[in-house]
Tab-separated table of C-alpha atoms in Angstrom:
chain	number	residue	atom	x	y	z
A	1	MET	CA	-13.567	-17.711	167.864
A	2	LEU	CA	-12.827	-21.211	166.625
A	3	GLY	CA	-15.442	-23.193	164.707
A	4	GLY	CA	-18.799	-21.838	163.566
A	5	ALA	CA	-21.076	-22.882	160.697
A	6	LYS	CA	-19.609	-20.399	158.228
A	7	ALA	CA	-16.056	-20.399	159.544
A	8	PRO	CA	-13.269	-21.603	157.267
A	9	MET	CA	-11.708	-25.011	157.865
A	10	LEU	CA	-8.134	-26.321	157.718
A	11	VAL	CA	-7.194	-29.646	156.090
A	12	PRO	CA	-3.593	-30.170	157.252
A	13	ASP	CA	-1.148	-33.052	156.792
A	14	VAL	CA	2.440	-33.883	157.513
A	15	SER	CA	5.086	-35.419	155.211
A	16	GLN	CA	5.926	-38.098	157.830
A	17	ARG	CA	3.461	-39.403	160.418
A	18	GLU	CA	6.211	-41.649	161.830
A	19	VAL	CA	9.870	-40.756	162.261
A	20	GLU	CA	12.158	-43.709	163.024
A	21	ILE	CA	15.398	-43.127	164.905
A	22	GLN	CA	18.300	-45.468	164.151
A	23	TYR	CA	21.983	-45.389	165.154
A	24	SER	CA	22.659	-43.360	161.974
A	25	PHE	CA	19.829	-40.841	162.565
A	26	THR	CA	21.144	-37.262	161.939
A	27	GLY	CA	17.803	-35.473	162.022
A	28	ALA	CA	14.920	-34.931	159.681
A	29	GLU	CA	12.878	-32.234	158.126
A	30	LEU	CA	9.117	-32.296	158.258
A	31	LEU	CA	6.923	-30.711	155.687
A	32	LEU	CA	3.634	-29.367	157.130
A	33	PHE	CA	1.174	-28.599	154.379
A	34	GLY	CA	-2.523	-28.397	153.693
A	35	ALA	CA	-5.436	-26.341	152.461
A	36	ILE	CA	-7.801	-23.664	153.682
A	37	VAL	CA	-11.456	-24.488	152.818
A	38	TYR	CA	-13.714	-21.401	152.752
A	39	PRO	CA	-17.537	-21.843	152.976
A	40	ASP	CA	-18.127	-20.289	149.588
A	41	GLY	CA	-15.081	-21.702	147.899
A	42	ARG	CA	-13.447	-18.263	147.629
A	43	ALA	CA	-10.677	-16.732	149.723
A	44	PRO	CA	-11.612	-13.416	151.322
A	45	ASP	CA	-10.135	-10.103	150.286
A	46	THR	CA	-8.433	-9.689	153.706
A	47	THR	CA	-5.060	-11.376	154.090
A	48	ALA	CA	-5.117	-14.651	156.020
A	49	ASP	CA	-2.100	-15.914	157.902
A	50	ILE	CA	-0.914	-19.389	158.842
A	51	VAL	CA	0.983	-20.335	161.990
A	52	VAL	CA	2.264	-23.880	162.537
A	53	VAL	CA	3.593	-25.243	165.780
A	54	LEU	CA	5.351	-28.613	166.266
A	55	LYS	CA	5.722	-29.747	169.909
A	56	GLY	CA	7.370	-32.749	171.509
A	57	PRO	CA	6.376	-34.474	174.730
A	58	ASP	CA	6.370	-32.381	177.881
A	59	GLN	CA	8.958	-33.145	180.513
A	60	SER	CA	9.906	-31.905	183.965
A	61	ILE	CA	13.272	-30.173	183.964
A	62	THR	CA	15.489	-28.490	186.614
A	63	MET	CA	17.689	-25.578	185.581
A	64	ARG	CA	20.774	-24.919	187.715
A	65	GLU	CA	22.826	-21.741	187.664
A	66	LYS	CA	26.631	-21.962	187.882
A	67	GLN	CA	28.583	-19.653	190.122
A	68	LYS	CA	32.320	-19.326	190.625
A	69	VAL	CA	33.408	-19.746	194.210
A	70	ALA	CA	37.157	-19.611	195.107
A	71	GLY	CA	38.033	-20.340	191.457
A	72	VAL	CA	35.691	-23.340	191.204
A	73	TRP	CA	32.349	-23.508	189.378
A	74	VAL	CA	29.573	-24.793	191.595
A	75	ASN	CA	25.811	-25.069	191.440
A	76	ALA	CA	24.027	-21.977	192.799
A	77	ASP	CA	20.349	-21.127	192.366
A	78	SER	CA	18.041	-23.538	190.618
A	79	ALA	CA	14.500	-23.604	189.163
A	80	ARG	CA	12.222	-26.522	188.280
A	81	PHE	CA	9.684	-26.462	185.492
A	82	ARG	CA	6.902	-29.058	185.654
A	83	SER	CA	6.051	-29.237	181.979
A	84	ALA	CA	8.483	-27.832	179.456
A	85	PRO	CA	8.234	-29.118	175.881
A	86	SER	CA	11.182	-31.387	174.943
A	87	PHE	CA	10.967	-29.862	171.479
A	88	TYR	CA	9.264	-26.785	170.103
A	89	ALA	CA	9.305	-25.387	166.510
A	90	MET	CA	7.152	-22.603	165.131
A	91	ALA	CA	6.811	-21.155	161.618
A	92	SER	CA	4.478	-18.425	160.437
A	93	SER	CA	3.627	-16.585	157.264
A	94	ARG	CA	4.620	-13.266	158.813
A	95	PRO	CA	6.230	-12.191	162.067
A	96	ILE	CA	3.946	-13.080	164.946
A	97	ALA	CA	3.793	-9.520	166.201
A	98	ARG	CA	2.223	-8.490	162.842
A	99	ILE	CA	-0.395	-11.321	162.970
A	100	VAL	CA	-1.829	-11.414	166.539
A	101	ASP	CA	-1.595	-9.432	169.731
A	102	ASP	CA	0.401	-10.638	172.795
A	103	ARG	CA	-2.633	-12.038	174.503
A	104	THR	CA	-3.635	-14.321	171.544
A	105	ALA	CA	-0.044	-15.357	170.986
A	106	ALA	CA	0.196	-16.337	174.712
A	107	ILE	CA	-3.038	-18.384	174.573
A	108	PHE	CA	-1.889	-20.429	171.613
A	109	GLU	CA	1.842	-20.367	172.553
A	110	MET	CA	2.926	-18.748	169.302
A	111	GLY	CA	6.631	-18.120	169.907
A	112	LEU	CA	9.325	-19.086	172.320
A	113	ASP	CA	8.644	-16.055	174.537
A	114	LYS	CA	4.985	-17.231	174.916
A	115	LEU	CA	5.643	-20.762	176.139
A	116	GLN	CA	3.842	-21.775	179.355
A	117	LEU	CA	6.546	-23.665	181.276
A	118	SER	CA	4.659	-24.168	184.592
A	119	PRO	CA	7.354	-23.247	187.114
A	120	ALA	CA	7.233	-25.226	190.320
A	121	SER	CA	9.888	-23.634	192.541
A	122	LEU	CA	10.019	-19.866	191.987
A	123	ASN	CA	7.785	-16.993	193.078
A	124	ASN	CA	10.043	-14.070	192.129
A	125	SER	CA	9.112	-12.972	188.593
A	126	ALA	CA	12.578	-11.579	187.861
A	127	GLU	CA	14.276	-14.932	188.746
A	128	LEU	CA	11.546	-16.831	186.820
A	129	ASP	CA	12.155	-14.763	183.719
A	130	ARG	CA	15.944	-15.338	184.036
A	131	PHE	CA	15.651	-19.085	184.343
A	132	GLN	CA	13.075	-19.308	181.608
A	133	ALA	CA	15.246	-17.266	179.263
A	134	GLY	CA	18.184	-19.514	180.151
A	135	LEU	CA	16.188	-22.669	179.286
A	136	VAL	CA	14.960	-21.155	175.994
A	137	ASP	CA	18.525	-20.097	175.068
A	138	LEU	CA	19.993	-23.510	175.978
A	139	ARG	CA	17.454	-25.474	173.895
A	140	ARG	CA	17.627	-22.998	171.036
A	141	ARG	CA	21.441	-23.545	170.851
A	142	THR	CA	20.979	-27.304	170.735
A	143	GLY	CA	18.360	-27.041	167.980
A	144	LEU	CA	15.476	-28.227	170.232
A	145	PHE	CA	13.733	-24.821	170.151
A	146	VAL	CA	13.220	-23.314	166.712
A	147	GLU	CA	11.494	-20.197	165.359
A	148	ARG	CA	11.027	-19.523	161.637
A	149	PRO	CA	8.817	-16.476	161.192
A	150	GLY	CA	7.906	-15.454	157.609
A	151	THR	CA	8.663	-18.952	156.185
A	152	VAL	CA	5.169	-20.359	155.696
A	153	GLU	CA	4.296	-20.180	151.985
A	154	ILE	CA	0.599	-19.539	151.031
A	155	THR	CA	-0.360	-20.134	147.447
A	156	ASP	CA	-3.496	-18.572	145.915
A	157	GLY	CA	-4.786	-17.872	149.432
A	158	VAL	CA	-5.728	-21.530	150.027
A	159	LEU	CA	-2.713	-23.768	149.936
A	160	TYR	CA	0.109	-23.557	152.483
A	161	ARG	CA	3.317	-25.342	153.396
A	162	ALA	CA	6.089	-24.983	155.946
A	163	ARG	CA	9.275	-26.903	156.712
A	164	LEU	CA	10.427	-27.595	160.297
A	165	PRO	CA	13.556	-29.431	161.396
A	166	LEU	CA	13.791	-32.340	163.751
A	167	PRO	CA	17.312	-32.506	165.173
A	168	ALA	CA	19.061	-35.747	166.029
A	169	ARG	CA	18.649	-35.041	169.764
A	170	VAL	CA	14.868	-35.289	169.818
A	171	ILE	CA	13.374	-37.767	172.283
A	172	VAL	CA	10.962	-40.527	171.302
A	173	GLY	CA	7.280	-40.010	171.936
A	174	ASP	CA	4.140	-38.451	170.618
A	175	TYR	CA	4.494	-35.032	168.855
A	176	THR	CA	1.641	-32.673	167.816
A	177	ALA	CA	1.707	-30.531	164.709
A	178	GLU	CA	-0.822	-27.634	165.231
A	179	THR	CA	-1.919	-25.314	162.420
A	180	PHE	CA	-3.701	-22.041	163.067
A	181	LEU	CA	-5.576	-19.857	160.520
A	182	VAL	CA	-5.543	-16.152	161.560
A	183	GLN	CA	-7.705	-13.394	160.088
A	184	ASN	CA	-7.796	-9.846	161.305
A	185	GLY	CA	-5.789	-10.807	164.368
A	186	ARG	CA	-8.147	-13.661	165.413
A	187	VAL	CA	-7.624	-17.369	165.253
A	188	VAL	CA	-10.608	-18.532	163.157
A	189	ALA	CA	-9.614	-22.204	162.588
A	190	ALA	CA	-7.214	-24.706	163.982
A	191	ALA	CA	-6.286	-28.344	163.340
A	192	THR	CA	-3.871	-30.881	164.713
A	193	ARG	CA	-1.958	-33.815	163.292
A	194	ASP	CA	-0.004	-36.343	165.286
A	195	VAL	CA	3.581	-37.372	164.624
A	196	VAL	CA	5.253	-40.336	166.363
A	197	VAL	CA	8.995	-40.401	166.867
A	198	ARG	CA	10.203	-43.857	167.787
A	199	LYS	CA	13.364	-45.999	167.817
A	200	SER	CA	13.757	-48.721	165.225
A	201	GLY	CA	15.980	-51.734	164.703
A	202	PHE	CA	18.435	-52.688	167.458
A	203	GLU	CA	17.899	-49.392	169.280
A	204	ARG	CA	14.158	-50.129	169.534
A	205	PHE	CA	14.863	-53.635	170.900
A	206	ILE	CA	17.218	-52.259	173.602
A	207	ALA	CA	14.689	-49.588	174.624
A	208	GLN	CA	11.885	-52.096	174.840
A	209	ALA	CA	14.028	-54.532	176.778
A	210	ALA	CA	14.959	-51.814	179.309
A	211	GLU	CA	11.289	-50.892	179.765
A	212	ASN	CA	9.612	-54.306	179.712
A	213	TRP	CA	12.274	-56.588	181.239
A	214	SER	CA	14.215	-54.173	183.465
A	215	PHE	CA	15.570	-56.808	185.864
A	216	LEU	CA	16.864	-59.109	183.133
A	217	TYR	CA	18.149	-56.113	181.173
A	218	GLY	CA	20.130	-55.032	184.268
A	219	LEU	CA	21.613	-58.501	184.747
A	220	VAL	CA	22.714	-58.646	181.125
A	221	ALA	CA	24.217	-55.160	181.243
A	222	ILE	CA	26.227	-56.129	184.402
A	223	ALA	CA	27.428	-59.342	182.766
A	224	MET	CA	28.492	-57.526	179.681
A	225	ALA	CA	30.352	-54.868	181.704
A	226	VAL	CA	32.174	-57.603	183.698
A	227	GLY	CA	33.005	-59.548	180.534
A	228	MET	CA	34.395	-56.518	178.796
A	229	GLY	CA	36.428	-55.594	181.880
A	230	TRP	CA	37.840	-59.152	182.070
A	231	ALA	CA	38.645	-59.102	178.320
A	232	ALA	CA	40.401	-55.733	178.571
A	233	GLY	CA	42.497	-56.979	181.556
A	234	ALA	CA	43.439	-60.160	179.737
A	235	ILE	CA	44.557	-58.186	176.683
A	236	ALA	CA	46.594	-55.803	178.897
A	237	ARG	CA	48.346	-58.663	180.594
A	238	ARG	CA	49.265	-60.248	177.289
A	239	VAL	CA	50.619	-56.992	175.932
């Protein structure tokens, strides 16, 4: 049970509350750290564990399965997920299976196999599992889904820290860094910090122009495309 008058508390923080994406952005590493505050000021004799989860904005995504027909790869079955996290990273002080049971892990989405992806187009559980596994595998290979069990460091039973990567392919938006304190298989405290990923410099100006002045942005984009095409043709004729 979370909360309670005599329950311990978490005081978390993040090394960067804002991550700015520029043209040279190659990724970043966030340090999630903090302290466990116990009511009597002393850590209990039982071992406490920490699980941290960093999530990006949810997005709707359609997964399509490729099939070879007459020597040509074509789209076959597909599945749509209403709310899949654009980014997910988890770190824990020990393997999740040794910290909590499957039910608790599913409630708090501790692990890639416990993500609630809200399928919108499938009823068959076998097909759902196949497409969900495909989505997780795809995003894991691109660095957008990360698991780092056993990497959270706990010092003197009260201080903790964990490092999680943000790859260059992350989207802009509001991210949440959740920290869970687990004792005897139960989540006894939780806390959240917000992280904002945004574009900066010229990239930010272009993104804001496309969102706020879409018509003018479209006209400028067309004019630039026509101008570049004319210039390329002129150069070709002279050569």
